[in-house]
Tab-separated table of C-alpha atoms in Angstrom:
chain	number	residue	atom	x	y	z
A	949	MET	CA	14.275	17.230	-17.673
A	950	ILE	CA	10.548	16.354	-17.168
A	951	ARG	CA	8.872	17.106	-13.796
A	952	PRO	CA	5.378	15.537	-12.983
A	953	ARG	CA	3.661	17.640	-10.401
A	954	PRO	CA	4.379	17.345	-7.443
A	955	ALA	CA	7.979	16.930	-7.287
A	956	ARG	CA	8.718	13.244	-8.756
A	957	TRP	CA	11.765	13.615	-11.447
A	958	PHE	CA	12.065	11.897	-14.708
A	959	GLU	CA	14.948	12.455	-17.057
A	960	ILE	CA	14.492	11.674	-20.617
A	961	LEU	CA	17.252	11.858	-22.932
A	962	ALA	CA	16.185	12.383	-26.873
A	963	ALA	CA	18.246	11.284	-29.880
A	964	ARG	CA	15.704	12.161	-32.357
A	965	ASP	CA	13.922	15.559	-33.286
A	966	ASP	CA	10.334	13.474	-32.978
A	967	ALA	CA	11.294	12.531	-29.482
A	968	THR	CA	11.652	16.139	-28.792
A	969	LEU	CA	8.410	17.013	-30.319
A	970	VAL	CA	6.713	14.265	-28.125
A	971	LEU	CA	8.174	15.731	-25.012
A	972	GLU	CA	6.953	19.189	-25.930
A	973	ALA	CA	3.485	17.594	-26.586
A	974	LEU	CA	3.596	15.954	-23.133
A	975	ALA	CA	4.525	19.187	-21.369
A	976	ALA	CA	1.480	21.018	-23.070
A	977	THR	CA	-0.897	18.938	-20.834
A	978	GLY	CA	0.150	20.965	-18.035
A	979	ALA	CA	0.683	17.402	-15.961
A	980	VAL	CA	4.368	17.863	-16.460
A	981	GLU	CA	6.888	20.733	-16.760
A	982	LEU	CA	9.580	20.792	-19.277
A	983	GLU	CA	12.839	22.258	-18.438
A	984	ALA	CA	15.912	22.326	-20.395
A	985	ARG	CA	19.274	21.534	-18.872
A	986	PRO	CA	21.981	22.093	-21.602
A	987	SER	CA	24.588	21.088	-19.089
A	988	ALA	CA	23.509	17.795	-18.368
A	989	VAL	CA	25.816	15.079	-19.359
A	990	LEU	CA	24.601	11.868	-20.697
A	991	PRO	CA	25.543	9.003	-18.471
A	992	ALA	CA	27.583	6.405	-20.316
A	993	ALA	CA	25.429	3.782	-19.393
A	994	LEU	CA	22.566	5.433	-21.306
A	995	ALA	CA	24.356	6.240	-24.454
A	996	ASP	CA	23.665	3.032	-26.413
A	997	LEU	CA	19.786	3.678	-25.614
A	998	VAL	CA	20.081	7.426	-26.904
A	999	ASP	CA	22.136	6.238	-29.971
A	1000	ASP	CA	20.113	3.161	-30.744
A	1001	PRO	CA	16.246	3.929	-30.013
A	1002	ALA	CA	15.452	0.506	-31.689
A	1003	HIS	CA	16.744	-0.855	-28.071
A	1004	ALA	CA	14.860	1.665	-26.018
A	1005	ALA	CA	11.539	1.525	-24.108
A	1006	VAL	CA	9.345	4.474	-22.836
A	1007	LEU	CA	7.184	3.199	-20.129
A	1008	VAL	CA	4.670	5.447	-18.214
A	1009	ASP	CA	2.115	5.473	-15.594
A	1010	PHE	CA	-1.433	6.381	-16.042
A	1011	ASP	CA	-2.400	8.307	-12.939
A	1012	GLY	CA	-0.399	11.255	-12.450
A	1013	SER	CA	1.467	10.693	-15.965
A	1014	LEU	CA	-0.979	10.498	-18.485
A	1015	ALA	CA	-3.850	11.570	-16.287
A	1016	PRO	CA	-4.365	13.780	-13.447
A	1017	ILE	CA	-4.959	12.688	-10.028
A	1018	VAL	CA	-8.476	13.205	-9.211
A	1019	PRO	CA	-10.450	12.633	-6.081
A	1020	GLU	CA	-12.495	9.729	-7.565
A	1021	PRO	CA	-10.508	6.977	-9.381
A	1022	ALA	CA	-13.550	6.363	-11.835
A	1023	ASP	CA	-13.253	9.816	-12.904
A	1024	ALA	CA	-9.543	9.674	-14.333
A	1025	ALA	CA	-9.303	10.308	-17.962
A	1026	ILE	CA	-6.398	10.199	-20.198
A	1027	LEU	CA	-5.278	13.794	-21.375
A	1028	PRO	CA	-5.927	13.880	-25.233
A	1029	GLU	CA	-2.320	15.452	-25.377
A	1030	ALA	CA	-0.997	12.490	-23.611
A	1031	ARG	CA	-2.752	10.185	-25.899
A	1032	ASP	CA	-1.222	11.821	-28.857
A	1033	ALA	CA	2.401	11.871	-27.401
A	1034	LEU	CA	2.023	7.903	-26.809
A	1035	ALA	CA	1.071	7.584	-30.155
A	1036	ARG	CA	3.576	9.595	-31.640
A	1037	LEU	CA	6.326	7.387	-29.746
A	1038	VAL	CA	5.119	4.154	-31.499
A	1039	GLY	CA	7.653	3.624	-33.937
A	1040	CYS	CA	10.380	5.865	-32.379
A	1041	VAL	CA	11.492	3.443	-29.962
A	1042	HIS	CA	11.517	-0.284	-29.547
A	1043	ARG	CA	8.822	-0.488	-26.885
A	1044	VAL	CA	6.017	1.830	-25.785
A	1045	GLY	CA	3.870	1.087	-22.840
A	1046	VAL	CA	1.739	1.713	-19.829
A	1047	VAL	CA	2.271	0.114	-16.631
A	1048	SER	CA	-0.296	0.715	-14.022
A	1049	GLY	CA	-2.402	-0.124	-10.858
A	1050	ARG	CA	-5.506	0.005	-12.911
A	1051	PRO	CA	-7.233	-2.820	-14.036
A	1052	MET	CA	-6.602	-3.934	-17.591
A	1053	ASP	CA	-10.090	-3.330	-18.985
A	1054	PHE	CA	-9.871	0.330	-17.619
A	1055	LEU	CA	-6.453	1.202	-19.557
A	1056	ALA	CA	-7.733	-0.826	-22.629
A	1057	ASP	CA	-10.770	1.593	-22.858
A	1058	GLN	CA	-8.901	4.822	-21.911
A	1059	ILE	CA	-5.811	4.020	-24.217
A	1060	ASP	CA	-6.934	1.947	-27.108
A	1061	LEU	CA	-3.591	2.717	-29.136
A	1062	PRO	CA	-2.128	0.245	-31.639
A	1063	GLY	CA	1.481	-0.322	-30.573
A	1064	VAL	CA	1.192	0.555	-26.914
A	1065	GLU	CA	1.572	-2.251	-24.713
A	1066	LEU	CA	-0.257	-2.513	-21.343
A	1067	ALA	CA	0.469	-3.948	-17.986
A	1068	GLY	CA	-2.141	-3.503	-15.396
A	1069	LEU	CA	-2.419	-4.240	-11.605
A	1070	TYR	CA	1.207	-3.269	-11.156
A	1071	GLY	CA	2.495	-5.449	-13.974
A	1072	LEU	CA	0.471	-8.604	-12.750
A	1073	VAL	CA	-1.643	-8.808	-15.781
A	1074	ARG	CA	-0.414	-7.969	-19.725
A	1075	ARG	CA	-2.637	-7.683	-22.751
A	1076	VAL	CA	-0.717	-9.869	-25.226
A	1077	GLY	CA	-2.530	-10.023	-28.648
A	1078	GLY	CA	-6.108	-8.986	-27.198
A	1079	VAL	CA	-5.595	-11.703	-24.532
A	1080	ASP	CA	-4.986	-10.717	-20.992
A	1081	ARG	CA	-2.219	-12.801	-19.332
A	1082	VAL	CA	-2.066	-13.054	-15.510
A	1083	ASP	CA	1.084	-13.586	-13.868
A	1084	SER	CA	0.847	-17.333	-12.515
A	1085	ARG	CA	2.815	-16.351	-9.552
A	1086	ALA	CA	-0.055	-13.999	-8.502
A	1087	GLU	CA	-3.055	-16.446	-8.495
A	1088	ALA	CA	-2.138	-18.209	-5.231
A	1089	TYR	CA	-2.692	-14.777	-3.603
A	1090	ARG	CA	-6.462	-14.291	-4.659
A	1091	PRO	CA	-7.872	-15.703	-1.578
A	1092	ALA	CA	-5.352	-13.404	0.790
A	1093	VAL	CA	-6.100	-10.235	-1.409
A	1094	ALA	CA	-9.964	-10.801	-0.917
A	1095	GLY	CA	-9.296	-11.150	2.904
A	1096	ALA	CA	-7.250	-7.961	3.310
A	1097	VAL	CA	-10.178	-6.286	1.186
A	1098	GLU	CA	-12.629	-7.503	3.639
A	1099	THR	CA	-10.410	-6.516	6.735
A	1100	ALA	CA	-9.695	-2.999	5.359
A	1101	ARG	CA	-13.662	-2.385	4.642
A	1102	GLU	CA	-14.213	-3.574	8.424
A	1103	ARG	CA	-11.250	-1.787	10.164
A	1104	LEU	CA	-11.506	1.617	7.717
A	1105	PRO	CA	-14.738	2.675	7.469
A	1106	GLY	CA	-15.495	5.515	5.013
A	1107	LEU	CA	-12.329	4.895	3.265
A	1108	LEU	CA	-12.315	3.767	-0.283
A	1109	VAL	CA	-11.340	0.171	-0.731
A	1110	GLU	CA	-10.969	-0.802	-4.360
A	1111	HIS	CA	-10.720	-4.596	-4.768
A	1112	LYS	CA	-9.109	-4.936	-8.216
A	1113	ASP	CA	-9.127	-9.081	-8.326
A	1114	LEU	CA	-5.455	-9.551	-7.537
A	1115	THR	CA	-5.020	-6.374	-5.809
A	1116	VAL	CA	-6.215	-3.935	-3.572
A	1117	THR	CA	-5.807	0.081	-3.376
A	1118	LEU	CA	-6.711	2.044	-0.090
A	1119	HIS	CA	-7.637	5.464	-1.483
A	1120	TRP	CA	-6.657	8.186	1.150
A	1121	ARG	CA	-7.294	11.389	-1.406
A	1122	ARG	CA	-10.745	11.597	-0.078
A	1123	ASP	CA	-9.345	12.178	3.747
A	1124	PRO	CA	-5.727	12.947	3.876
A	1125	ALA	CA	-6.000	13.418	7.785
A	1126	ARG	CA	-6.650	9.367	7.872
A	1127	GLN	CA	-3.310	8.525	6.204
A	1128	ALA	CA	-1.734	7.696	9.707
A	1129	GLU	CA	-4.394	4.650	9.983
C-alpha cells in the first residue's frame, strides 16, 4: 500500500521485482509511505493488468506525488528519487505518464524523461512528439476562463489567482482561513 501524505490511498499491485524496487524508491522520497499488506487479495478485475504489464499504465500527479506541496507553486520541484522511480518504470509497463494541473512547459522542464508522457492543465494539453496538443473542446472556454480570472482577482484580493491559459487555479495555502470564500 502506498499512502501519500496526507491520507489519500493508492493501491499498487506489482507483478515484477522491478516494480517493487520502484515502489521502494518512491517511498524513499518521504512523500509516500510504503506499507506491506500480505493479506491483500488481488481484485479479479486487476489480475490481467498485473499478469500482463504490457497492458498496464502508471499515471501520477506532480504536486503531492512527485514533488512536495509547497507554499509557492513556482517553488515546486520534482524529488530526485521520484524522477528516478519514473525513469525506472519506463519499459516495465505499457505507459508511464504524469497528469497534472500544471502548465505543459513546467512539466516538461521538471520531468524531461524519455518515455514518460505528459498531460498538463488537468489533461487538456498533451505533449505528443514534442508538440503540444490542446483538447479542441477546451478552446471555446478561453474567454470564460479569462473572465473568471479577472472576477477572482477582483473578489479575492490577496489570494494567488493563477491563470494557466485554459484553466485557473485559486491557491488557498497561503491563507487557509479564507477557504470559506
